[in-house]
CSV table of C-alpha atoms and ligand atoms in Angstrom, one decimal:
chain,number,residue,atom,x,y,z
U,1,UNK,CA,44.5,-24.6,-52.6
U,2,UNK,CA,46.6,-21.7,-51.5
U,3,UNK,CA,46.6,-21.0,-47.8
U,4,UNK,CA,48.2,-19.0,-45.0
U,5,UNK,CA,51.3,-21.3,-44.5
U,6,UNK,CA,53.8,-19.4,-46.6
U,7,UNK,CA,54.0,-16.2,-44.6
U,8,UNK,CA,55.9,-13.8,-46.8
U,9,UNK,CA,57.0,-13.0,-50.3
U,10,UNK,CA,60.6,-13.9,-49.5
U,11,UNK,CA,59.6,-17.5,-50.2
U,12,UNK,CA,59.8,-16.7,-53.8
U,13,UNK,CA,58.7,-20.1,-55.0
U,14,UNK,CA,56.1,-21.0,-52.4
U,15,UNK,CA,52.6,-21.1,-53.1
U,16,UNK,CA,51.5,-22.5,-49.7
U,17,UNK,CA,49.6,-25.2,-51.5
U,18,UNK,CA,47.4,-27.8,-49.8
U,19,UNK,CA,47.2,-30.9,-51.9
U,20,UNK,CA,43.7,-32.5,-51.8
U,21,UNK,CA,42.5,-29.9,-49.5
U,22,UNK,CA,39.0,-28.9,-48.0
U,23,UNK,CA,37.5,-25.6,-46.8
U,24,UNK,CA,34.6,-25.3,-44.6
U,25,UNK,CA,32.8,-22.0,-44.2
U,26,UNK,CA,29.8,-20.7,-42.2
U,27,UNK,CA,28.1,-17.3,-42.2
U,28,UNK,CA,30.5,-15.9,-44.7
U,29,UNK,CA,33.7,-16.7,-43.0
U,30,UNK,CA,36.1,-19.6,-43.3
U,31,UNK,CA,35.5,-22.2,-40.5
U,32,UNK,CA,38.0,-24.8,-41.3
U,33,UNK,CA,40.8,-25.4,-43.8
U,34,UNK,CA,43.4,-28.1,-44.2
U,35,UNK,CA,43.9,-31.5,-46.1
U,36,UNK,CA,40.8,-33.3,-46.9
U,37,UNK,CA,42.1,-36.3,-44.9
U,38,UNK,CA,42.4,-34.2,-41.8
U,39,UNK,CA,38.8,-33.1,-41.8
U,40,UNK,CA,37.4,-33.9,-38.3
U,41,UNK,CA,35.1,-37.0,-38.5
U,42,UNK,CA,32.2,-35.2,-36.8
U,43,UNK,CA,32.2,-32.5,-39.4
U,44,UNK,CA,28.6,-32.1,-40.7
U,45,UNK,CA,28.1,-29.7,-43.7
U,46,UNK,CA,24.7,-28.6,-44.9
U,47,UNK,CA,26.0,-28.5,-48.4
U,48,UNK,CA,29.1,-30.0,-49.9
U,49,UNK,CA,30.8,-29.2,-53.2
U,50,UNK,CA,33.5,-31.2,-54.9
U,51,UNK,CA,35.9,-29.0,-57.0
U,52,UNK,CA,37.1,-32.2,-58.8
U,53,UNK,CA,40.8,-31.4,-58.2
U,54,UNK,CA,40.6,-27.7,-59.3
U,55,UNK,CA,42.7,-25.3,-57.7
U,56,UNK,CA,41.2,-22.8,-55.1
U,57,UNK,CA,42.8,-19.4,-54.2
U,58,UNK,CA,41.6,-16.5,-52.1
U,59,UNK,CA,39.6,-14.0,-54.0
U,60,UNK,CA,41.8,-11.6,-55.9
U,61,UNK,CA,42.4,-8.1,-54.7
U,62,UNK,CA,43.0,-5.1,-56.9
U,63,UNK,CA,44.8,-2.5,-54.5
U,64,UNK,CA,45.1,0.4,-57.1
U,65,UNK,CA,42.5,1.5,-59.6
U,66,UNK,CA,41.1,4.8,-60.9
U,67,UNK,CA,38.1,2.8,-62.2
U,68,UNK,CA,35.6,5.7,-62.2
U,69,UNK,CA,36.1,8.3,-65.0
U,70,UNK,CA,34.3,9.9,-67.9
U,71,UNK,CA,35.4,9.4,-71.6
U,72,UNK,CA,38.6,7.8,-72.5
U,73,UNK,CA,42.0,8.9,-73.9
U,74,UNK,CA,42.5,6.9,-77.0
U,75,UNK,CA,43.5,10.0,-78.9
U,76,UNK,CA,46.3,10.6,-76.4
U,77,UNK,CA,47.3,7.0,-77.2
U,78,UNK,CA,47.8,7.9,-80.8
U,79,UNK,CA,49.7,11.0,-79.9
U,80,UNK,CA,52.0,9.1,-77.8
U,81,UNK,CA,52.6,6.6,-80.5
U,82,UNK,CA,53.5,9.5,-82.9
U,83,UNK,CA,56.2,10.8,-80.4
U,84,UNK,CA,54.5,12.9,-77.7
U,85,UNK,CA,55.3,12.0,-74.1
U,86,UNK,CA,52.8,11.7,-71.3
U,87,UNK,CA,54.4,14.7,-69.6
U,88,UNK,CA,54.2,16.8,-72.9
U,89,UNK,CA,50.5,15.9,-73.3
U,90,UNK,CA,49.8,16.7,-69.5
U,91,UNK,CA,51.5,20.1,-69.9
U,92,UNK,CA,49.5,20.9,-72.8
U,93,UNK,CA,46.3,20.7,-70.9
U,94,UNK,CA,45.5,17.1,-71.8
U,95,UNK,CA,46.2,14.0,-69.6
U,96,UNK,CA,44.5,13.9,-66.3
U,97,UNK,CA,42.8,17.3,-67.0
U,98,UNK,CA,41.0,16.1,-70.0
U,99,UNK,CA,39.6,13.2,-68.0
U,100,UNK,CA,38.7,15.7,-65.3
U,101,UNK,CA,36.6,17.7,-67.7
U,102,UNK,CA,35.0,14.4,-69.2
U,103,UNK,CA,34.2,13.3,-65.6
U,104,UNK,CA,32.7,16.5,-64.4
U,105,UNK,CA,30.5,16.8,-67.4
U,106,UNK,CA,29.5,13.0,-67.6
U,107,UNK,CA,26.0,12.4,-66.2
U,108,UNK,CA,25.9,10.2,-63.1
U,109,UNK,CA,24.2,7.3,-65.1
U,110,UNK,CA,26.8,7.3,-67.7
U,111,UNK,CA,29.8,7.4,-65.1
U,112,UNK,CA,28.2,4.7,-63.0
U,113,UNK,CA,27.4,2.5,-66.0
U,114,UNK,CA,31.0,2.7,-67.5
U,115,UNK,CA,32.6,2.0,-64.2
U,116,UNK,CA,30.2,-0.9,-63.4
U,117,UNK,CA,31.0,-2.6,-66.8
U,118,UNK,CA,34.7,-2.2,-66.0
U,119,UNK,CA,34.3,-3.7,-62.6
U,120,UNK,CA,32.0,-6.4,-63.7
U,121,UNK,CA,34.8,-7.6,-66.1
U,122,UNK,CA,37.3,-7.6,-63.2
U,123,UNK,CA,34.9,-9.5,-60.9
U,124,UNK,CA,34.4,-12.2,-63.6
U,125,UNK,CA,38.1,-12.8,-63.5
U,126,UNK,CA,38.1,-13.4,-59.7
U,127,UNK,CA,38.5,-10.1,-58.2
U,128,UNK,CA,36.5,-9.9,-54.8
U,129,UNK,CA,38.0,-6.7,-53.5
U,130,UNK,CA,38.9,-3.6,-55.3
U,131,UNK,CA,40.3,-0.2,-54.3
U,132,UNK,CA,38.7,2.8,-56.3
U,133,UNK,CA,40.3,6.3,-56.2
U,134,UNK,CA,38.6,9.6,-56.8
U,135,UNK,CA,40.8,12.3,-58.4
U,136,UNK,CA,39.0,13.1,-61.7
U,137,UNK,CA,36.7,15.7,-60.0
U,138,UNK,CA,39.0,17.9,-58.2
U,139,UNK,CA,36.3,20.0,-57.1
U,140,UNK,CA,34.0,19.3,-54.0
U,141,UNK,CA,31.0,18.1,-55.9
U,142,UNK,CA,32.6,15.8,-58.3
U,143,UNK,CA,35.1,14.3,-55.7
U,144,UNK,CA,32.3,13.3,-53.4
U,145,UNK,CA,30.2,12.2,-56.4
U,146,UNK,CA,33.0,9.9,-57.5
U,147,UNK,CA,33.3,8.4,-54.0
U,148,UNK,CA,29.6,7.9,-53.6
U,149,UNK,CA,29.5,5.9,-56.9
U,150,UNK,CA,32.4,3.8,-55.6
U,151,UNK,CA,30.5,3.0,-52.5
U,152,UNK,CA,27.4,2.2,-54.5
U,153,UNK,CA,29.2,-0.1,-56.9
U,154,UNK,CA,30.2,-2.1,-53.8
U,155,UNK,CA,26.6,-2.5,-53.0
U,156,UNK,CA,25.5,-3.5,-56.6
U,157,UNK,CA,28.3,-5.9,-57.4
U,158,UNK,CA,29.7,-8.9,-55.5
U,159,UNK,CA,32.9,-7.1,-54.5
U,160,UNK,CA,34.2,-5.1,-51.5
U,161,UNK,CA,35.1,-1.7,-52.5
U,162,UNK,CA,37.8,0.3,-50.7
U,163,UNK,CA,37.6,4.0,-51.4
U,164,UNK,CA,40.6,6.4,-51.7
U,165,UNK,CA,40.5,10.1,-51.8
U,166,UNK,CA,42.9,11.3,-54.4
U,167,UNK,CA,42.1,15.1,-54.5
U,168,UNK,CA,45.8,15.8,-54.7
U,169,UNK,CA,45.9,14.1,-58.4
U,170,UNK,CA,46.7,17.3,-60.2
U,171,UNK,CA,46.0,21.1,-60.1
U,172,UNK,CA,42.6,21.8,-61.6
U,173,UNK,CA,42.2,24.8,-64.0
U,174,UNK,CA,40.5,26.9,-61.3
U,175,UNK,CA,43.8,26.9,-59.2
U,176,UNK,CA,46.3,26.8,-62.1
U,177,UNK,CA,48.1,29.9,-60.8
U,178,UNK,CA,47.9,28.7,-57.0
U,179,UNK,CA,48.6,25.2,-56.4
U,180,UNK,CA,49.2,25.8,-52.7
U,181,UNK,CA,45.8,27.3,-52.5
U,182,UNK,CA,44.4,24.0,-54.2
U,183,UNK,CA,46.2,22.0,-51.4
U,184,UNK,CA,44.5,24.1,-48.7
U,185,UNK,CA,41.1,23.5,-50.4
U,186,UNK,CA,41.8,19.7,-50.6
U,187,UNK,CA,42.9,19.6,-46.8
U,188,UNK,CA,40.4,21.9,-45.4
U,189,UNK,CA,37.4,21.6,-47.5
U,190,UNK,CA,37.2,18.4,-49.7
U,191,UNK,CA,38.8,15.8,-47.5
U,192,UNK,CA,36.9,16.6,-44.3
U,193,UNK,CA,33.6,16.7,-46.2
U,194,UNK,CA,34.4,13.3,-47.9
U,195,UNK,CA,35.4,11.9,-44.5
U,196,UNK,CA,32.4,13.2,-42.6
U,197,UNK,CA,30.2,11.3,-45.1
U,198,UNK,CA,32.3,8.1,-44.6
U,199,UNK,CA,33.4,8.0,-48.1
U,200,UNK,CA,37.1,7.7,-47.4
U,201,UNK,CA,39.1,4.5,-46.4
U,202,UNK,CA,42.5,6.1,-47.3
U,203,UNK,CA,44.1,9.1,-48.8
U,204,UNK,CA,46.6,9.1,-51.8
U,205,UNK,CA,48.4,11.9,-53.6
U,206,UNK,CA,50.5,12.1,-56.9
U,207,UNK,CA,54.0,13.2,-56.0
U,208,UNK,CA,55.6,14.2,-59.2
U,209,UNK,CA,57.0,17.2,-61.0
U,210,UNK,CA,53.9,17.4,-63.1
U,211,UNK,CA,51.6,17.1,-60.1
U,212,UNK,CA,52.6,17.9,-56.3
U,213,UNK,CA,55.9,18.4,-54.6
U,214,UNK,CA,56.8,16.4,-51.5
U,215,UNK,CA,56.0,19.5,-49.3
U,216,UNK,CA,52.6,19.8,-50.7
U,217,UNK,CA,52.0,16.0,-50.3
U,218,UNK,CA,53.2,16.3,-46.6
U,219,UNK,CA,50.3,19.0,-46.1
U,220,UNK,CA,47.7,16.4,-47.6
U,221,UNK,CA,49.2,13.6,-45.4
U,222,UNK,CA,49.1,15.9,-42.3
U,223,UNK,CA,45.5,16.6,-42.8
U,224,UNK,CA,44.7,12.9,-43.4
U,225,UNK,CA,46.5,12.0,-40.0
U,226,UNK,CA,44.4,14.7,-38.4
U,227,UNK,CA,41.3,12.9,-39.6
U,228,UNK,CA,42.7,9.5,-38.6
U,229,UNK,CA,42.8,8.2,-42.2
U,230,UNK,CA,45.7,6.0,-43.3
U,231,UNK,CA,47.7,7.3,-46.5
U,232,UNK,CA,49.4,5.9,-49.6
U,233,UNK,CA,51.1,7.6,-52.4
U,234,UNK,CA,51.8,7.5,-56.1
U,235,UNK,CA,55.6,7.6,-55.8
U,236,UNK,CA,58.6,8.0,-58.2
U,237,UNK,CA,56.6,6.9,-61.1
U,238,UNK,CA,58.0,9.2,-63.7
U,239,UNK,CA,61.3,10.5,-61.9
U,240,UNK,CA,62.9,9.9,-58.5
U,241,UNK,CA,61.3,12.7,-56.4
U,242,UNK,CA,61.8,11.2,-53.0
U,243,UNK,CA,58.3,9.7,-53.0
U,244,UNK,CA,59.1,6.3,-51.5
U,245,UNK,CA,60.9,8.0,-48.5
U,246,UNK,CA,58.1,10.3,-48.0
U,247,UNK,CA,55.5,7.5,-48.0
U,248,UNK,CA,57.6,5.6,-45.5
U,249,UNK,CA,58.0,8.7,-43.2
U,250,UNK,CA,54.4,8.9,-42.9
U,251,UNK,CA,53.8,5.1,-42.3
U,252,UNK,CA,51.9,4.7,-45.6
U,253,UNK,CA,49.9,1.6,-46.2
U,254,UNK,CA,51.7,1.5,-49.7
U,255,UNK,CA,54.0,3.4,-52.1
U,256,UNK,CA,52.7,2.7,-55.6
U,257,UNK,CA,54.7,2.6,-59.0
U,258,UNK,CA,58.3,3.0,-57.8
U,259,UNK,CA,59.8,2.8,-61.2
U,260,UNK,CA,62.5,5.4,-60.3
U,261,UNK,CA,63.0,4.6,-56.5
U,262,UNK,CA,66.5,4.8,-55.2
U,263,UNK,CA,68.2,2.5,-52.7
U,264,UNK,CA,67.5,4.9,-49.7
U,265,UNK,CA,63.9,4.9,-50.7
U,266,UNK,CA,63.7,1.2,-50.6
U,267,UNK,CA,65.4,1.0,-47.3
U,268,UNK,CA,62.9,3.4,-45.8
U,269,UNK,CA,59.9,1.3,-47.2
U,270,UNK,CA,61.4,-1.7,-45.6
U,271,UNK,CA,61.8,0.0,-42.2
U,272,UNK,CA,58.3,1.3,-42.4
U,273,UNK,CA,56.7,-1.9,-43.4
U,274,UNK,CA,55.2,-0.1,-46.3
U,275,UNK,CA,53.9,-2.3,-49.2
U,276,UNK,CA,55.3,-1.6,-52.7
U,277,UNK,CA,52.4,-1.6,-55.1
U,278,UNK,CA,53.7,-2.4,-58.7
U,279,UNK,CA,51.7,-1.4,-61.8
U,280,UNK,CA,52.9,-3.2,-64.8
U,281,UNK,CA,50.1,-2.0,-67.0
U,282,UNK,CA,51.2,1.6,-66.7
U,283,UNK,CA,54.9,0.6,-67.2
U,284,UNK,CA,53.8,-1.3,-70.4
U,285,UNK,CA,51.4,1.4,-71.8
U,286,UNK,CA,53.7,4.2,-71.3
U,287,UNK,CA,56.5,2.1,-72.8
U,288,UNK,CA,58.6,3.0,-69.8
U,289,UNK,CA,62.3,2.0,-69.8
U,290,UNK,CA,63.0,2.0,-66.1
U,291,UNK,CA,61.4,-1.1,-64.4
U,292,UNK,CA,60.9,-0.9,-60.5
U,293,UNK,CA,63.8,-2.3,-58.5
U,294,UNK,CA,62.3,-5.6,-57.8
U,295,UNK,CA,65.5,-7.4,-57.0
U,296,UNK,CA,66.2,-4.7,-54.3
U,297,UNK,CA,62.8,-4.7,-53.0
U,298,UNK,CA,62.8,-8.5,-52.7
U,299,UNK,CA,66.4,-8.2,-50.9
U,300,UNK,CA,65.0,-5.6,-48.5
U,301,UNK,CA,61.9,-7.7,-47.6
U,302,UNK,CA,59.6,-5.1,-48.8
U,303,UNK,CA,56.1,-6.8,-49.4
U,304,UNK,CA,55.2,-6.5,-53.0
U,305,UNK,CA,51.6,-6.1,-54.3
U,306,UNK,CA,50.5,-6.0,-58.0
U,307,UNK,CA,47.6,-4.0,-59.2
U,308,UNK,CA,46.0,-2.9,-62.6
U,309,UNK,CA,46.1,0.9,-62.0
U,310,UNK,CA,43.0,0.8,-64.2
U,311,UNK,CA,42.8,4.4,-65.6
U,312,UNK,CA,42.1,6.0,-68.9
U,313,UNK,CA,45.6,7.7,-69.4
U,314,UNK,CA,48.3,5.3,-68.4
U,315,UNK,CA,46.8,1.9,-67.9
U,316,UNK,CA,43.3,1.1,-69.5
U,317,UNK,CA,43.6,-2.4,-68.1
U,318,UNK,CA,40.8,-4.3,-66.6
U,319,UNK,CA,42.5,-7.7,-66.3
U,320,UNK,CA,44.3,-8.3,-63.0
U,321,UNK,CA,45.4,-11.6,-64.3
U,322,UNK,CA,47.1,-10.0,-67.2
U,323,UNK,CA,48.8,-7.5,-64.6
U,324,UNK,CA,50.0,-10.8,-62.9
U,325,UNK,CA,51.4,-12.1,-66.1
U,326,UNK,CA,53.1,-8.8,-66.8
U,327,UNK,CA,54.7,-8.6,-63.4
U,328,UNK,CA,56.4,-11.8,-64.1
U,329,UNK,CA,57.4,-11.1,-67.8
U,330,UNK,CA,58.3,-7.4,-67.4
U,331,UNK,CA,59.3,-7.1,-63.7
U,332,UNK,CA,60.7,-10.7,-63.3
U,333,UNK,CA,58.6,-11.5,-60.3
U,334,UNK,CA,58.2,-15.2,-59.8
U,335,UNK,CA,54.6,-16.4,-60.4
U,336,UNK,CA,54.2,-17.3,-56.7
U,337,UNK,CA,55.3,-13.6,-55.8
U,338,UNK,CA,53.0,-12.2,-58.3
U,339,UNK,CA,50.1,-14.2,-57.1
U,340,UNK,CA,51.0,-13.2,-53.5
U,341,UNK,CA,50.9,-9.6,-55.0
U,342,UNK,CA,47.1,-9.9,-55.8
U,343,UNK,CA,46.1,-11.7,-52.7
U,344,UNK,CA,48.2,-11.6,-49.4
U,345,UNK,CA,50.2,-8.5,-50.1
U,346,UNK,CA,47.4,-6.7,-51.7
U,347,UNK,CA,45.3,-7.3,-48.6
U,348,UNK,CA,48.1,-5.7,-46.6
U,349,UNK,CA,48.3,-2.7,-49.0
U,350,UNK,CA,44.7,-2.1,-48.1
U,351,UNK,CA,45.2,-2.5,-44.4
U,352,UNK,CA,42.8,-5.6,-44.6
U,353,UNK,CA,45.2,-8.6,-43.8
U,354,UNK,CA,43.0,-9.5,-40.8
U,355,UNK,CA,39.9,-10.0,-43.1
U,356,UNK,CA,41.2,-11.1,-46.6
U,357,UNK,CA,44.2,-12.1,-48.8
U,358,UNK,CA,44.6,-15.8,-47.6
U,359,UNK,CA,42.6,-18.7,-46.9
U,360,UNK,CA,42.6,-18.8,-43.1
U,361,UNK,CA,39.9,-19.5,-40.4
U,362,UNK,CA,37.9,-16.6,-39.5
U,363,UNK,CA,38.8,-14.6,-42.7
U,364,UNK,CA,36.1,-13.8,-45.3
U,365,UNK,CA,35.0,-16.9,-47.5
U,366,UNK,CA,36.1,-15.0,-50.6
U,367,UNK,CA,37.7,-17.5,-52.8
U,368,UNK,CA,37.8,-18.6,-56.4
U,369,UNK,CA,37.7,-22.1,-57.9
U,370,UNK,CA,39.9,-22.2,-61.0
U,371,UNK,CA,40.0,-24.5,-63.9
U,372,UNK,CA,43.6,-25.1,-63.5
U,373,UNK,CA,45.7,-27.9,-61.9
U,374,UNK,CA,48.3,-25.6,-60.5
U,375,UNK,CA,48.3,-21.9,-59.6
U,376,UNK,CA,51.4,-21.2,-61.9
U,377,UNK,CA,48.8,-21.4,-64.6
U,378,UNK,CA,47.1,-18.4,-63.4
U,379,UNK,CA,50.3,-16.4,-64.1
U,380,UNK,CA,51.2,-18.1,-67.3
U,381,UNK,CA,48.1,-17.9,-69.4
U,382,UNK,CA,47.4,-14.6,-71.3
U,383,UNK,CA,43.8,-13.6,-71.9
U,384,UNK,CA,42.2,-16.7,-70.7
U,385,UNK,CA,39.8,-16.5,-67.9
U,386,UNK,CA,40.0,-19.8,-66.0
U,387,UNK,CA,37.6,-18.6,-63.1
U,388,UNK,CA,35.2,-21.7,-62.7
U,389,UNK,CA,33.3,-20.5,-59.6
U,390,UNK,CA,33.5,-17.5,-57.5
U,391,UNK,CA,32.5,-17.2,-53.9
U,392,UNK,CA,32.0,-13.8,-52.1
U,393,UNK,CA,31.4,-14.0,-48.4
U,394,UNK,CA,30.5,-17.7,-48.8
U,395,UNK,CA,28.0,-17.2,-51.4
U,396,UNK,CA,28.4,-18.4,-55.0
U,397,UNK,CA,28.4,-15.6,-57.4
O,401,DI6,N1,49.6,7.9,-62.0
O,401,DI6,C1,49.0,7.3,-63.0
O,401,DI6,O1,49.4,6.4,-63.6
O,401,DI6,C2,47.6,7.7,-63.0
O,401,DI6,N2,47.5,8.6,-62.1
O,401,DI6,C3,48.6,8.9,-61.6
O,401,DI6,O2,48.8,9.6,-60.7
O,401,DI6,C4,47.3,8.2,-64.4
O,401,DI6,C5,46.1,9.0,-64.4
O,401,DI6,C6,45.9,9.7,-65.8
O,401,DI6,O3,46.8,9.8,-66.7
O,401,DI6,O4,44.6,9.9,-66.0
O,402,FE,FE1,47.4,5.3,-60.3
C-alpha cells in the first residue's frame, strides 16, 4: 500500500509502502489508513474486504491528454517512417490541422464514442482522473463542443475529468495570414465563452516555432489570469523556445514535454514550483533524440509527472502504465519516481493535491487493488493489466 509518507520525488527509491496495511473509507473519502495492526479496536466497518496481500495504490492520474479527436493519423505515421518530419507534415497542412478538419466534421456521436472507448481503456488500467484538452476545434463552436464532450465523459465513466482549453494549439486555416488576430479571437471570444459555461479548469498553449511565439502565449496567459484560470504550457518539445521560463513566469501548474529545456528554464521551474510533465509516448513515437533533462530536474527538485499525451499525431497511446514503463526505460526515472509521476505529482500538476494523488485521510477514496506483490511490478511489466479492483469515490467499479 502506498501512502502519503514519502513527501516528494527526491526520495527516488521510496514508495511510501505500508506493509500489511488497512484503509477505511466512508462517503467516498478515506477515513483511516495505516498498518492493519494499528487499526483502532473500536473500528466497526459495515463491509470489509480482504485484498489477500495485493498491493493498493492511489487511483492513477493522467495529467495530459488530447483524448477527444476525429479520425486518426496513421498515414502520417507512414510518411514519417519514410523520412518526413513532424514539422514537415505540419507545414504541409497536415499534422494538427488534419485532425482539426476531421474533428470539425465528425458527428457528435462518433466523436464521443471514439473518445469514450479510449477513456474506458485507460480506466480499466486504473486511471481515475484524467485531464482532457480541447484544441482540435479552433473555432468557437467546435472548441466548446469538445469541452462539453469532455465534461459529459466524466459523468458517463467512473473518472474525474479535468478540462483544459487549448485554443492556442495551432493557427487554423481561417486565420492563416493573421495569427495575432487568431490570438485575439481566442482571448476575447472563445476562452471567455468557454469559461462562462464552466467548461475550463485550466488554459494551455503550444509554444513552438510551428505554433505560437512566447509573446502570443503571454497574451493567452494574461487573458486566462483575467478570468482567474490556472495555466500550463506545451514547452520546449521540439526546440528550446523559452517555454519553461515562460510557464514559470506565469506560475503555471505545469510545463509539459521539456525535451529541449535549458538549465535556466529548469531553475525557473524549480523556483516557481511548476510541475514538469514528461510525455515519453511522444518522445518514443516521434523517435526524438533529445530526452528531457531528468537528472537536472531531479537535482533542482522540480516535481516530475508522467502522462500519455494521448493524441493522434505524436502519441496514440492509451496506456498510462506503458508511459510509466517508458519513463523508466527511456528517461531513466526510477520506478518509484515514475509511479509518483502518475499519482502524487500528477495531482499537483492538476492543482488537486488536496483531493487525490496519495492515500491520505480526507482525500477521495480513489484507489486500485493490483495483482502485484510490490509496486515496482507496475513499472516493470509491459502490456499486462494487473488491475484487480478499482475504487472510485469509495465505490467499486
Ligand atoms: N504537442 C503534442 O505532442 C501534441 N500537441 C502538442 O502541442 C500533438 C498534437 C497533434 O499532432 O495532433
Ligand atoms: Fe500534448
